[in-house]
Amino acid sequence: MTLRLFRAELLSVATDPAKDSEAIRHEPDGLLVVEDGLVVARGDYATLVPRFAGLPVEHLPGLVVPGFVDAHVHYPQMDRIASHGEQLLDWLERHIFPAEMAFADPAHAASVASAFLTELLRHGTTSALVFPTVHAGSVDALFEAALERRMRILSGKVLMDLGPDGLRDTPESGRAESEALIRRWRGRGRLGYAVTPRFALTSSDEQLVQAAALLEANPDVLLHTHLAENRHECAAVAQRFPDAHDYLDVYDRFGLVGPRSVFAHGIHLTDRSCARMAEAGAGVAVCPTSNLFLGSGFFDFGQADAHGMRLGLGSDIGAGTSFSMLHTAGVAYQAALAREVRLDPFRALYLATAGSASLLGIADRVGGLQPGQEADFVVLDEAATTLLARRTAGADLAARLFAMQVLGDDRTVRRTYVLGECAWNRGMG
Ligand code: GUN
Ligand code: ZN
């Protein structure tokens, strides 16, 4: 049994502050008590510390928030960030599919998976829902690397039987490989599986039927895909599925819309599909830097909130332009404002932590830094740059947090802790 006591300013937002006036939990001088990787107590330092008299206390230099949860990111695309000149469909053809073909090589997959998880940690991200490639080995590489780092990573082989040459499976092989991966990885470390059809355009009807069968047979797995991201994509989906009410309805007709479904983007949603998603308990991983980069549009928070949809936040690397969930939160603010919604910085923090965790079905484990949860947390440095130091000096908590979202990046993350152990220290490099 190992008890560790951390003294720091603590902040978490475990529920949506738009719906819960008690959502924000802030201890200006707090104590976090960790035992065997779990938070066992948290509160005001002076009040709580007598219960632990005689034990050493480590002082954490900065604002401590829960480890970030990236609700949608592609690890094989990290070396294709900033690929110039195209919107979604052409960008996939020209830049992304060729890069993903290289993941047929397990050694390449292992090398990128390792670099990717290090990059997550240096940006304060401790949990993520990750797209690999069509190759089962790309999942093994990611899960092996995550197991070593003890991170909470969810992923699953990409299903794409209508993909380009060299990047295609079949309904049968996709199903069989997914089943084998679920069997191989179930219950190991902090890993979770997600059935991952790439999007409607790269799977046959038969493969979407198989995806639903996998979901049905495995109540512990998620469904992870893309939805209504880009106008040209939406037009192609409407052309292939002329009978569907809208894009979501394509997935719905195959039984892919339920409480375990995570849809990335949702930029061009009908009111009908928002209502249906809320009813089904499905949700959207909002990816604002990606939407700006590919010219896809701005997520409509007003529409989503009017329907009570569940939301998280994703980097969507490599269409996204930053691993930083702080920066992603800052761009979410700008995207929301473009559609007349003022995204509160505490709500943005919620989306980047407990909101995403809830979307991924792991909110009982991470995202709130509450007693009983896993002790994944980040030490933020609000004086990481000269400009940030000037902007945060003497400011109130909301202004400090907002400044870190607008100006922050990996420099703003001083340390990242996984299960109470320091897994990244900025001093490391
Ligand atoms: N839709 C289908 N595949 C992809 C992808 O790799 N990235 C993004 N942003 N959208 C997609
Ligand atoms: Zn994506």
Tab-separated table of C-alpha atoms and ligand atoms in Angstrom:
chain	number	residue	atom	x	y	z
A	1	MET	CA	0.000	0.000	0.000
A	2	THR	CA	1.461	3.357	-1.025
A	3	LEU	CA	-0.078	6.624	0.171
A	4	ARG	CA	1.018	9.817	-1.550
A	5	LEU	CA	-0.035	13.307	-0.517
A	6	PHE	CA	0.020	16.153	-3.044
A	7	ARG	CA	-0.509	19.785	-2.035
A	8	ALA	CA	-1.582	22.159	-4.822
A	9	GLU	CA	-4.296	24.394	-6.164
A	10	LEU	CA	-6.907	21.896	-7.470
A	11	LEU	CA	-9.615	22.427	-10.092
A	12	SER	CA	-12.020	19.979	-11.707
A	13	VAL	CA	-15.389	20.142	-13.460
A	14	ALA	CA	-16.905	16.685	-13.169
A	15	THR	CA	-20.353	17.534	-14.526
A	16	ASP	CA	-21.596	19.983	-17.155
A	17	PRO	CA	-21.642	23.473	-15.579
A	18	ALA	CA	-24.315	24.465	-18.118
A	19	LYS	CA	-26.636	22.070	-16.269
A	20	ASP	CA	-25.178	21.823	-12.758
A	21	SER	CA	-24.423	24.896	-10.636
A	22	GLU	CA	-22.245	22.746	-8.326
A	23	ALA	CA	-20.102	21.408	-11.161
A	24	ILE	CA	-16.947	23.400	-10.475
A	25	ARG	CA	-14.764	22.105	-7.681
A	26	HIS	CA	-11.863	24.363	-6.725
A	27	GLU	CA	-9.507	24.224	-3.758
A	28	PRO	CA	-7.098	27.219	-3.852
A	29	ASP	CA	-4.875	25.341	-1.398
A	30	GLY	CA	-5.855	21.709	-1.741
A	31	LEU	CA	-4.707	18.260	-0.731
A	32	LEU	CA	-4.969	15.243	-3.016
A	33	VAL	CA	-4.392	11.852	-1.412
A	34	VAL	CA	-3.517	8.948	-3.687
A	35	GLU	CA	-3.331	5.304	-2.709
A	36	ASP	CA	-2.244	2.652	-5.197
A	37	GLY	CA	-3.048	4.924	-8.121
A	38	LEU	CA	-6.501	5.965	-6.935
A	39	VAL	CA	-7.684	9.221	-5.371
A	40	VAL	CA	-8.768	8.328	-1.834
A	41	ALA	CA	-9.303	11.826	-0.445
A	42	ARG	CA	-9.408	15.380	-1.720
A	43	GLY	CA	-10.157	18.677	-0.024
A	44	ASP	CA	-8.890	21.851	1.545
A	45	TYR	CA	-5.317	21.302	2.697
A	46	ALA	CA	-5.655	22.670	6.248
A	47	THR	CA	-8.892	20.764	6.863
A	48	LEU	CA	-7.759	17.432	5.448
A	49	VAL	CA	-4.075	17.174	6.353
A	50	PRO	CA	-4.545	16.304	10.067
A	51	ARG	CA	-6.038	12.957	8.963
A	52	PHE	CA	-2.694	12.146	7.414
A	53	ALA	CA	-0.387	13.575	10.085
A	54	GLY	CA	3.223	12.464	9.872
A	55	LEU	CA	3.159	11.586	6.163
A	56	PRO	CA	5.348	13.516	3.724
A	57	VAL	CA	3.586	16.035	1.480
A	58	GLU	CA	4.733	16.792	-2.076
A	59	HIS	CA	4.083	20.326	-3.292
A	60	LEU	CA	2.974	20.500	-6.934
A	61	PRO	CA	4.024	23.724	-8.627
A	62	GLY	CA	0.957	24.876	-10.541
A	63	LEU	CA	-2.768	24.479	-11.076
A	64	VAL	CA	-3.739	20.790	-10.945
A	65	VAL	CA	-6.578	19.646	-13.237
A	66	PRO	CA	-7.690	16.139	-14.276
A	67	GLY	CA	-5.705	14.476	-17.076
A	68	PHE	CA	-7.197	15.481	-20.403
A	69	VAL	CA	-9.383	13.049	-22.344
A	70	ASP	CA	-9.105	13.269	-26.136
A	71	ALA	CA	-12.383	11.891	-27.484
A	72	HIS	CA	-11.210	11.520	-31.090
A	73	VAL	CA	-7.689	11.259	-32.495
A	74	HIS	CA	-5.877	9.273	-35.228
A	75	TYR	CA	-2.446	8.024	-34.168
A	76	PRO	CA	-1.269	6.986	-37.680
A	77	GLN	CA	-1.820	10.558	-38.868
A	78	MET	CA	0.495	12.334	-36.454
A	79	ASP	CA	3.240	12.670	-39.054
A	80	ARG	CA	0.794	14.099	-41.607
A	81	ILE	CA	-0.347	17.112	-39.565
A	82	ALA	CA	-0.237	20.261	-41.709
A	83	SER	CA	-0.739	18.531	-45.063
A	84	HIS	CA	-1.623	21.335	-47.426
A	85	GLY	CA	-4.356	22.159	-49.841
A	86	GLU	CA	-7.438	19.934	-49.621
A	87	GLN	CA	-10.795	19.466	-47.936
A	88	LEU	CA	-11.708	16.124	-46.372
A	89	LEU	CA	-12.183	13.670	-49.260
A	90	ASP	CA	-9.217	14.850	-51.323
A	91	TRP	CA	-7.060	15.229	-48.185
A	92	LEU	CA	-7.784	11.574	-47.335
A	93	GLU	CA	-6.866	10.388	-50.835
A	94	ARG	CA	-3.793	12.533	-51.274
A	95	HIS	CA	-2.226	12.629	-47.814
A	96	ILE	CA	-3.803	10.200	-45.369
A	97	PHE	CA	-4.451	6.899	-47.131
A	98	PRO	CA	-0.838	6.672	-48.376
A	99	ALA	CA	0.437	7.324	-44.842
A	100	GLU	CA	-1.883	4.699	-43.340
A	101	MET	CA	-0.663	2.020	-45.770
A	102	ALA	CA	2.719	2.066	-44.031
A	103	PHE	CA	1.046	0.608	-40.908
A	104	ALA	CA	0.988	-2.827	-42.505
A	105	ASP	CA	4.513	-2.935	-41.064
A	106	PRO	CA	4.283	-3.727	-37.310
A	107	ALA	CA	7.667	-2.123	-36.630
A	108	HIS	CA	6.485	1.166	-38.148
A	109	ALA	CA	3.230	0.955	-36.159
A	110	ALA	CA	5.144	0.327	-32.920
A	111	SER	CA	7.471	3.246	-33.500
A	112	VAL	CA	4.653	5.723	-34.264
A	113	ALA	CA	2.466	4.411	-31.409
A	114	SER	CA	5.260	5.061	-28.943
A	115	ALA	CA	5.905	8.590	-30.248
A	116	PHE	CA	2.150	9.268	-30.247
A	117	LEU	CA	1.610	8.293	-26.597
A	118	THR	CA	4.603	10.366	-25.533
A	119	GLU	CA	3.091	13.305	-27.397
A	120	LEU	CA	-0.245	12.784	-25.604
A	121	LEU	CA	1.496	12.788	-22.230
A	122	ARG	CA	3.569	15.877	-22.953
A	123	HIS	CA	0.278	17.671	-23.706
A	124	GLY	CA	-1.398	16.390	-20.533
A	125	THR	CA	-3.645	13.832	-22.221
A	126	THR	CA	-3.918	10.610	-20.228
A	127	SER	CA	-6.965	8.985	-21.888
A	128	ALA	CA	-8.047	8.897	-25.513
A	129	LEU	CA	-10.336	7.233	-28.049
A	130	VAL	CA	-8.000	6.516	-30.934
A	131	PHE	CA	-8.362	5.616	-34.616
A	132	PRO	CA	-5.583	3.252	-35.702
A	133	THR	CA	-5.614	1.858	-39.303
A	134	VAL	CA	-7.311	-1.076	-41.032
A	135	HIS	CA	-4.425	-3.331	-39.931
A	136	ALA	CA	-5.035	-5.409	-36.776
A	137	GLY	CA	-1.325	-4.981	-35.998
A	138	SER	CA	-1.822	-1.228	-35.664
A	139	VAL	CA	-4.150	-1.892	-32.721
A	140	ASP	CA	-1.707	-4.336	-31.127
A	141	ALA	CA	1.087	-1.757	-31.424
A	142	LEU	CA	-0.981	0.970	-29.788
A	143	PHE	CA	-2.323	-1.248	-26.995
A	144	GLU	CA	1.151	-2.671	-26.219
A	145	ALA	CA	2.551	0.844	-25.899
A	146	ALA	CA	-0.411	2.038	-23.803
A	147	LEU	CA	-0.136	-0.971	-21.504
A	148	GLU	CA	3.519	-0.125	-20.857
A	149	ARG	CA	2.581	3.463	-19.967
A	150	ARG	CA	-0.501	2.402	-17.986
A	151	MET	CA	-2.652	4.855	-19.971
A	152	ARG	CA	-6.407	4.572	-20.481
A	153	ILE	CA	-6.623	4.107	-24.243
A	154	LEU	CA	-9.620	2.951	-26.294
A	155	SER	CA	-9.255	1.845	-29.882
A	156	GLY	CA	-10.274	-0.752	-32.449
A	157	LYS	CA	-9.305	-1.903	-35.908
A	158	VAL	CA	-10.676	0.368	-38.632
A	159	LEU	CA	-13.339	-1.290	-40.782
A	160	MET	CA	-13.152	-0.092	-44.411
A	161	ASP	CA	-13.992	-2.694	-47.041
A	162	LEU	CA	-14.657	0.067	-49.597
A	163	GLY	CA	-11.314	1.741	-48.912
A	164	PRO	CA	-8.585	2.249	-51.523
A	165	ASP	CA	-6.301	-0.514	-52.814
A	166	GLY	CA	-3.949	-1.655	-50.082
A	167	LEU	CA	-6.190	-0.346	-47.313
A	168	ARG	CA	-9.238	-2.577	-47.585
A	169	ASP	CA	-10.602	-5.398	-45.470
A	170	THR	CA	-13.727	-7.467	-46.149
A	171	PRO	CA	-16.885	-7.762	-44.065
A	172	GLU	CA	-15.712	-11.228	-42.977
A	173	SER	CA	-12.064	-10.357	-42.242
A	174	GLY	CA	-13.064	-7.127	-40.499
A	175	ARG	CA	-15.458	-9.014	-38.249
A	176	ALA	CA	-13.041	-11.865	-37.518
A	177	GLU	CA	-10.074	-9.582	-36.813
A	178	SER	CA	-12.189	-7.364	-34.557
A	179	GLU	CA	-13.385	-10.408	-32.604
A	180	ALA	CA	-9.826	-11.668	-32.219
A	181	LEU	CA	-8.635	-8.245	-31.004
A	182	ILE	CA	-11.492	-7.986	-28.503
A	183	ARG	CA	-10.596	-11.441	-27.152
A	184	ARG	CA	-6.864	-10.633	-27.052
A	185	TRP	CA	-7.143	-7.305	-25.248
A	186	ARG	CA	-10.273	-7.535	-23.095
A	187	GLY	CA	-9.578	-6.810	-19.428
A	188	ARG	CA	-5.928	-5.888	-19.902
A	189	GLY	CA	-4.587	-2.777	-18.180
A	190	ARG	CA	-6.769	0.250	-18.751
A	191	LEU	CA	-7.587	-0.568	-22.359
A	192	GLY	CA	-10.959	-0.617	-24.065
A	193	TYR	CA	-12.218	-1.660	-27.485
A	194	ALA	CA	-14.214	0.361	-30.012
A	195	VAL	CA	-15.788	-1.054	-33.156
A	196	THR	CA	-14.513	1.457	-35.714
A	197	PRO	CA	-16.091	1.696	-39.166
A	198	ARG	CA	-14.172	4.612	-40.723
A	199	PHE	CA	-17.314	6.373	-42.045
A	200	ALA	CA	-20.354	5.544	-44.140
A	201	LEU	CA	-18.491	5.977	-47.420
A	202	THR	CA	-15.777	3.376	-46.765
A	203	SER	CA	-17.980	0.497	-45.580
A	204	SER	CA	-20.400	-1.624	-47.571
A	205	ASP	CA	-23.884	-2.262	-46.228
A	206	GLU	CA	-22.709	-5.763	-45.349
A	207	GLN	CA	-19.828	-4.409	-43.277
A	208	LEU	CA	-22.120	-2.010	-41.385
A	209	VAL	CA	-24.325	-5.021	-40.563
A	210	GLN	CA	-21.245	-6.819	-39.226
A	211	ALA	CA	-20.291	-3.777	-37.143
A	212	ALA	CA	-23.720	-3.807	-35.492
A	213	ALA	CA	-23.365	-7.535	-34.792
A	214	LEU	CA	-20.022	-6.886	-33.060
A	215	LEU	CA	-21.626	-4.187	-30.917
A	216	GLU	CA	-24.515	-6.443	-30.016
A	217	ALA	CA	-22.273	-9.380	-29.102
A	218	ASN	CA	-19.910	-7.272	-26.982
A	219	PRO	CA	-21.746	-5.009	-24.549
A	220	ASP	CA	-18.467	-3.561	-23.243
A	221	VAL	CA	-17.295	-2.073	-26.547
A	222	LEU	CA	-17.929	1.343	-28.092
A	223	LEU	CA	-18.894	2.350	-31.626
A	224	HIS	CA	-16.531	4.995	-33.021
A	225	THR	CA	-16.944	6.656	-36.407
A	226	HIS	CA	-17.200	9.967	-38.291
A	227	LEU	CA	-20.449	11.826	-38.945
A	228	ALA	CA	-21.478	14.815	-41.075
A	229	GLU	CA	-18.092	16.493	-41.097
A	230	ASN	CA	-17.807	18.054	-44.531
A	231	ARG	CA	-20.301	19.218	-47.169
A	232	HIS	CA	-18.840	17.131	-49.992
A	233	GLU	CA	-18.844	14.059	-47.753
A	234	CYS	CA	-22.485	14.688	-46.778
A	235	ALA	CA	-23.471	15.041	-50.452
A	236	ALA	CA	-21.788	11.720	-51.287
A	237	VAL	CA	-23.536	9.995	-48.373
A	238	ALA	CA	-26.914	11.390	-49.445
A	239	GLN	CA	-26.279	10.114	-52.968
A	240	ARG	CA	-25.407	6.594	-51.833
A	241	PHE	CA	-28.244	6.364	-49.301
A	242	PRO	CA	-31.138	8.266	-50.942
A	243	ASP	CA	-33.726	6.699	-48.624
A	244	ALA	CA	-32.089	7.762	-45.350
A	245	HIS	CA	-33.576	10.793	-43.555
A	246	ASP	CA	-30.074	12.208	-43.036
A	247	TYR	CA	-26.477	11.072	-42.379
A	248	LEU	CA	-27.153	9.832	-38.825
A	249	ASP	CA	-30.066	7.802	-40.110
A	250	VAL	CA	-27.665	5.817	-42.318
A	251	TYR	CA	-25.923	4.558	-39.171
A	252	ASP	CA	-29.237	4.224	-37.344
A	253	ARG	CA	-30.698	1.918	-39.985
A	254	PHE	CA	-27.824	-0.475	-39.361
A	255	GLY	CA	-28.285	-0.338	-35.552
A	256	LEU	CA	-25.204	1.769	-34.897
A	257	VAL	CA	-26.802	4.600	-32.901
A	258	GLY	CA	-26.964	3.957	-29.154
A	259	PRO	CA	-25.523	5.003	-25.801
A	260	ARG	CA	-22.102	3.558	-26.706
A	261	SER	CA	-21.829	5.459	-29.999
A	262	VAL	CA	-19.233	8.212	-30.403
A	263	PHE	CA	-19.518	10.291	-33.568
A	264	ALA	CA	-16.700	12.628	-34.519
A	265	HIS	CA	-17.562	16.121	-35.861
A	266	GLY	CA	-21.324	16.481	-36.455
A	267	ILE	CA	-20.868	19.819	-38.228
A	268	HIS	CA	-23.841	19.454	-40.573
A	269	LEU	CA	-26.602	17.901	-38.482
A	270	THR	CA	-30.338	18.046	-39.003
A	271	ASP	CA	-32.483	18.863	-35.980
A	272	ARG	CA	-33.990	15.422	-36.421
A	273	SER	CA	-30.627	13.740	-36.020
A	274	CYS	CA	-29.767	15.851	-32.946
A	275	ALA	CA	-33.042	14.816	-31.303
A	276	ARG	CA	-32.433	11.185	-32.259
A	277	MET	CA	-28.890	11.252	-30.910
A	278	ALA	CA	-30.039	12.717	-27.591
A	279	GLU	CA	-32.828	10.139	-27.362
A	280	ALA	CA	-30.410	7.294	-28.069
A	281	GLY	CA	-27.772	8.613	-25.622
A	282	ALA	CA	-25.181	8.837	-28.397
A	283	GLY	CA	-22.843	11.803	-28.529
A	284	VAL	CA	-20.423	13.871	-30.547
A	285	ALA	CA	-16.689	14.399	-30.209
A	286	VAL	CA	-16.329	18.038	-31.237
A	287	CYS	CA	-13.069	18.657	-33.141
A	288	PRO	CA	-12.733	22.394	-33.764
A	289	THR	CA	-9.116	22.654	-34.942
A	290	SER	CA	-9.765	19.940	-37.514
A	291	ASN	CA	-12.959	21.589	-38.700
A	292	LEU	CA	-11.107	24.838	-39.252
A	293	PHE	CA	-8.122	23.139	-40.916
A	294	LEU	CA	-10.198	21.187	-43.465
A	295	GLY	CA	-12.662	24.018	-44.042
A	296	SER	CA	-15.476	21.845	-42.684
A	297	GLY	CA	-17.295	24.494	-40.644
A	298	PHE	CA	-18.126	25.349	-37.039
A	299	PHE	CA	-19.858	23.011	-34.601
A	300	ASP	CA	-23.271	24.374	-33.564
A	301	PHE	CA	-23.237	24.245	-29.754
A	302	GLY	CA	-26.584	26.078	-29.662
A	303	GLN	CA	-28.288	23.365	-31.700
A	304	ALA	CA	-26.620	20.556	-29.718
A	305	ASP	CA	-27.570	22.076	-26.360
A	306	ALA	CA	-31.133	22.738	-27.466
A	307	HIS	CA	-31.448	18.983	-27.954
A	308	GLY	CA	-29.431	18.002	-24.844
A	309	MET	CA	-26.809	16.073	-26.796
A	310	ARG	CA	-23.796	14.544	-25.066
A	311	LEU	CA	-20.534	16.206	-26.078
A	312	GLY	CA	-16.808	15.698	-25.703
A	313	LEU	CA	-13.770	17.297	-27.284
A	314	GLY	CA	-11.284	15.759	-29.709
A	315	SER	CA	-8.035	16.866	-31.297
A	316	ASP	CA	-8.651	14.803	-34.465
A	317	ILE	CA	-4.929	14.752	-35.213
A	318	GLY	CA	-3.887	14.752	-38.140
A	319	ALA	CA	-6.687	16.963	-39.543
A	320	GLY	CA	-6.538	18.672	-36.162
A	321	THR	CA	-3.563	20.939	-35.712
A	322	SER	CA	-2.676	20.501	-32.032
A	323	PHE	CA	-2.404	17.674	-29.515
A	324	SER	CA	-3.175	20.210	-26.784
A	325	MET	CA	-6.649	19.839	-25.324
A	326	LEU	CA	-6.156	23.286	-23.748
A	327	HIS	CA	-5.619	24.772	-27.199
A	328	THR	CA	-8.490	22.670	-28.588
A	329	ALA	CA	-10.729	24.136	-25.865
A	330	GLY	CA	-9.601	27.633	-26.879
A	331	VAL	CA	-10.473	26.985	-30.524
A	332	ALA	CA	-13.802	25.457	-29.437
A	333	TYR	CA	-14.553	28.818	-27.855
A	334	GLN	CA	-13.840	30.573	-31.159
A	335	ALA	CA	-15.874	28.038	-33.160
A	336	ALA	CA	-18.806	28.440	-30.751
A	337	LEU	CA	-18.621	32.223	-30.958
A	338	ALA	CA	-18.782	32.060	-34.759
A	339	ARG	CA	-22.271	30.624	-34.206
A	340	GLU	CA	-23.191	33.109	-31.442
A	341	VAL	CA	-22.509	30.840	-28.441
A	342	ARG	CA	-20.194	31.950	-25.620
A	343	LEU	CA	-18.441	28.789	-24.425
A	344	ASP	CA	-17.545	29.228	-20.762
A	345	PRO	CA	-13.927	28.261	-19.892
A	346	PHE	CA	-15.092	25.924	-17.109
A	347	ARG	CA	-17.435	24.213	-19.539
A	348	ALA	CA	-14.598	23.946	-22.032
A	349	LEU	CA	-12.485	22.281	-19.303
A	350	TYR	CA	-15.400	19.947	-18.582
A	351	LEU	CA	-15.601	18.974	-22.272
A	352	ALA	CA	-11.839	18.268	-22.355
A	353	THR	CA	-11.995	16.066	-19.232
A	354	ALA	CA	-15.182	14.619	-17.692
A	355	GLY	CA	-17.370	15.401	-20.727
A	356	SER	CA	-15.138	13.386	-23.014
A	357	ALA	CA	-14.788	10.703	-20.330
A	358	SER	CA	-18.563	10.409	-20.113
A	359	LEU	CA	-18.841	10.136	-23.898
A	360	LEU	CA	-16.272	7.317	-23.794
A	361	GLY	CA	-18.057	5.521	-20.944
A	362	ILE	CA	-15.126	5.939	-18.548
A	363	ALA	CA	-16.420	8.794	-16.371
A	364	ASP	CA	-16.563	6.510	-13.334
A	365	ARG	CA	-12.778	6.036	-13.659
A	366	VAL	CA	-11.345	9.378	-14.863
A	367	GLY	CA	-12.093	12.999	-15.642
A	368	GLY	CA	-13.120	14.482	-12.308
A	369	LEU	CA	-10.236	13.815	-9.928
A	370	GLN	CA	-12.805	12.654	-7.378
A	371	PRO	CA	-12.232	10.138	-4.589
A	372	GLY	CA	-12.577	6.647	-6.055
A	373	GLN	CA	-11.305	7.737	-9.465
A	374	GLU	CA	-7.922	7.029	-10.973
A	375	ALA	CA	-5.271	9.621	-10.135
A	376	ASP	CA	-4.540	10.944	-13.625
A	377	PHE	CA	-3.775	14.659	-13.428
A	378	VAL	CA	-1.848	17.517	-14.956
A	379	VAL	CA	0.146	20.317	-13.344
A	380	LEU	CA	-0.444	23.452	-15.426
A	381	ASP	CA	2.038	26.317	-15.556
A	382	GLU	CA	0.217	29.585	-16.121
A	383	ALA	CA	3.515	31.431	-16.442
A	384	ALA	CA	4.806	29.036	-19.137
A	385	THR	CA	5.412	31.906	-21.528
A	386	THR	CA	6.113	35.568	-20.871
A	387	LEU	CA	2.799	36.548	-22.436
A	388	LEU	CA	0.806	33.991	-20.435
A	389	ALA	CA	2.492	35.158	-17.220
A	390	ARG	CA	1.502	38.759	-17.949
A	391	ARG	CA	-2.080	37.829	-18.866
A	392	THR	CA	-2.700	35.618	-15.823
A	393	ALA	CA	-0.981	37.816	-13.193
A	394	GLY	CA	-3.599	38.951	-10.697
A	395	ALA	CA	-6.457	37.533	-12.803
A	396	ASP	CA	-9.364	35.533	-11.384
A	397	LEU	CA	-9.691	31.774	-11.899
A	398	ALA	CA	-11.949	31.984	-14.966
A	399	ALA	CA	-9.634	34.465	-16.677
A	400	ARG	CA	-6.536	32.387	-15.851
A	401	LEU	CA	-8.174	29.250	-17.225
A	402	PHE	CA	-9.384	31.019	-20.362
A	403	ALA	CA	-5.933	32.520	-20.977
A	404	MET	CA	-4.412	29.032	-20.759
A	405	GLN	CA	-6.982	27.774	-23.273
A	406	VAL	CA	-6.346	30.609	-25.725
A	407	LEU	CA	-2.565	30.864	-25.314
A	408	GLY	CA	-1.656	27.412	-24.003
A	409	ASP	CA	0.094	24.443	-25.586
A	410	ASP	CA	2.516	21.744	-24.431
A	411	ARG	CA	4.633	24.376	-22.664
A	412	THR	CA	1.681	24.985	-20.330
A	413	VAL	CA	1.893	21.382	-19.108
A	414	ARG	CA	4.598	21.189	-16.454
A	415	ARG	CA	3.917	17.603	-15.413
A	416	THR	CA	1.524	14.778	-16.252
A	417	TYR	CA	0.674	12.081	-13.683
A	418	VAL	CA	-0.723	8.654	-14.558
A	419	LEU	CA	-2.174	6.640	-11.650
A	420	GLY	CA	-0.409	8.981	-9.235
A	421	GLU	CA	3.033	8.568	-10.852
A	422	CYS	CA	4.783	11.291	-12.803
A	423	ALA	CA	4.727	10.142	-16.454
A	424	TRP	CA	5.847	13.414	-18.022
A	425	ASN	CA	7.909	16.239	-16.588
A	426	ARG	CA	8.577	19.238	-18.827
A	427	GLY	CA	12.100	19.263	-17.455
A	428	MET	CA	12.531	15.947	-19.300
A	429	GLY	CA	12.748	17.645	-22.693
B	1	GUN	N1	-13.595	10.786	-42.264
B	1	GUN	C1	-13.196	9.557	-42.647
B	1	GUN	N2	-11.893	9.347	-42.352
B	1	GUN	C2	-11.472	10.480	-41.752
B	1	GUN	C3	-10.208	10.872	-41.209
B	1	GUN	O1	-9.211	10.142	-41.222
B	1	GUN	N3	-10.140	12.120	-40.695
B	1	GUN	C4	-11.205	12.952	-40.656
B	1	GUN	N4	-11.077	14.169	-40.114
B	1	GUN	N5	-12.403	12.609	-41.154
B	1	GUN	C5	-12.527	11.377	-41.702
B	2	ZN	ZN	-11.172	11.765	-37.403
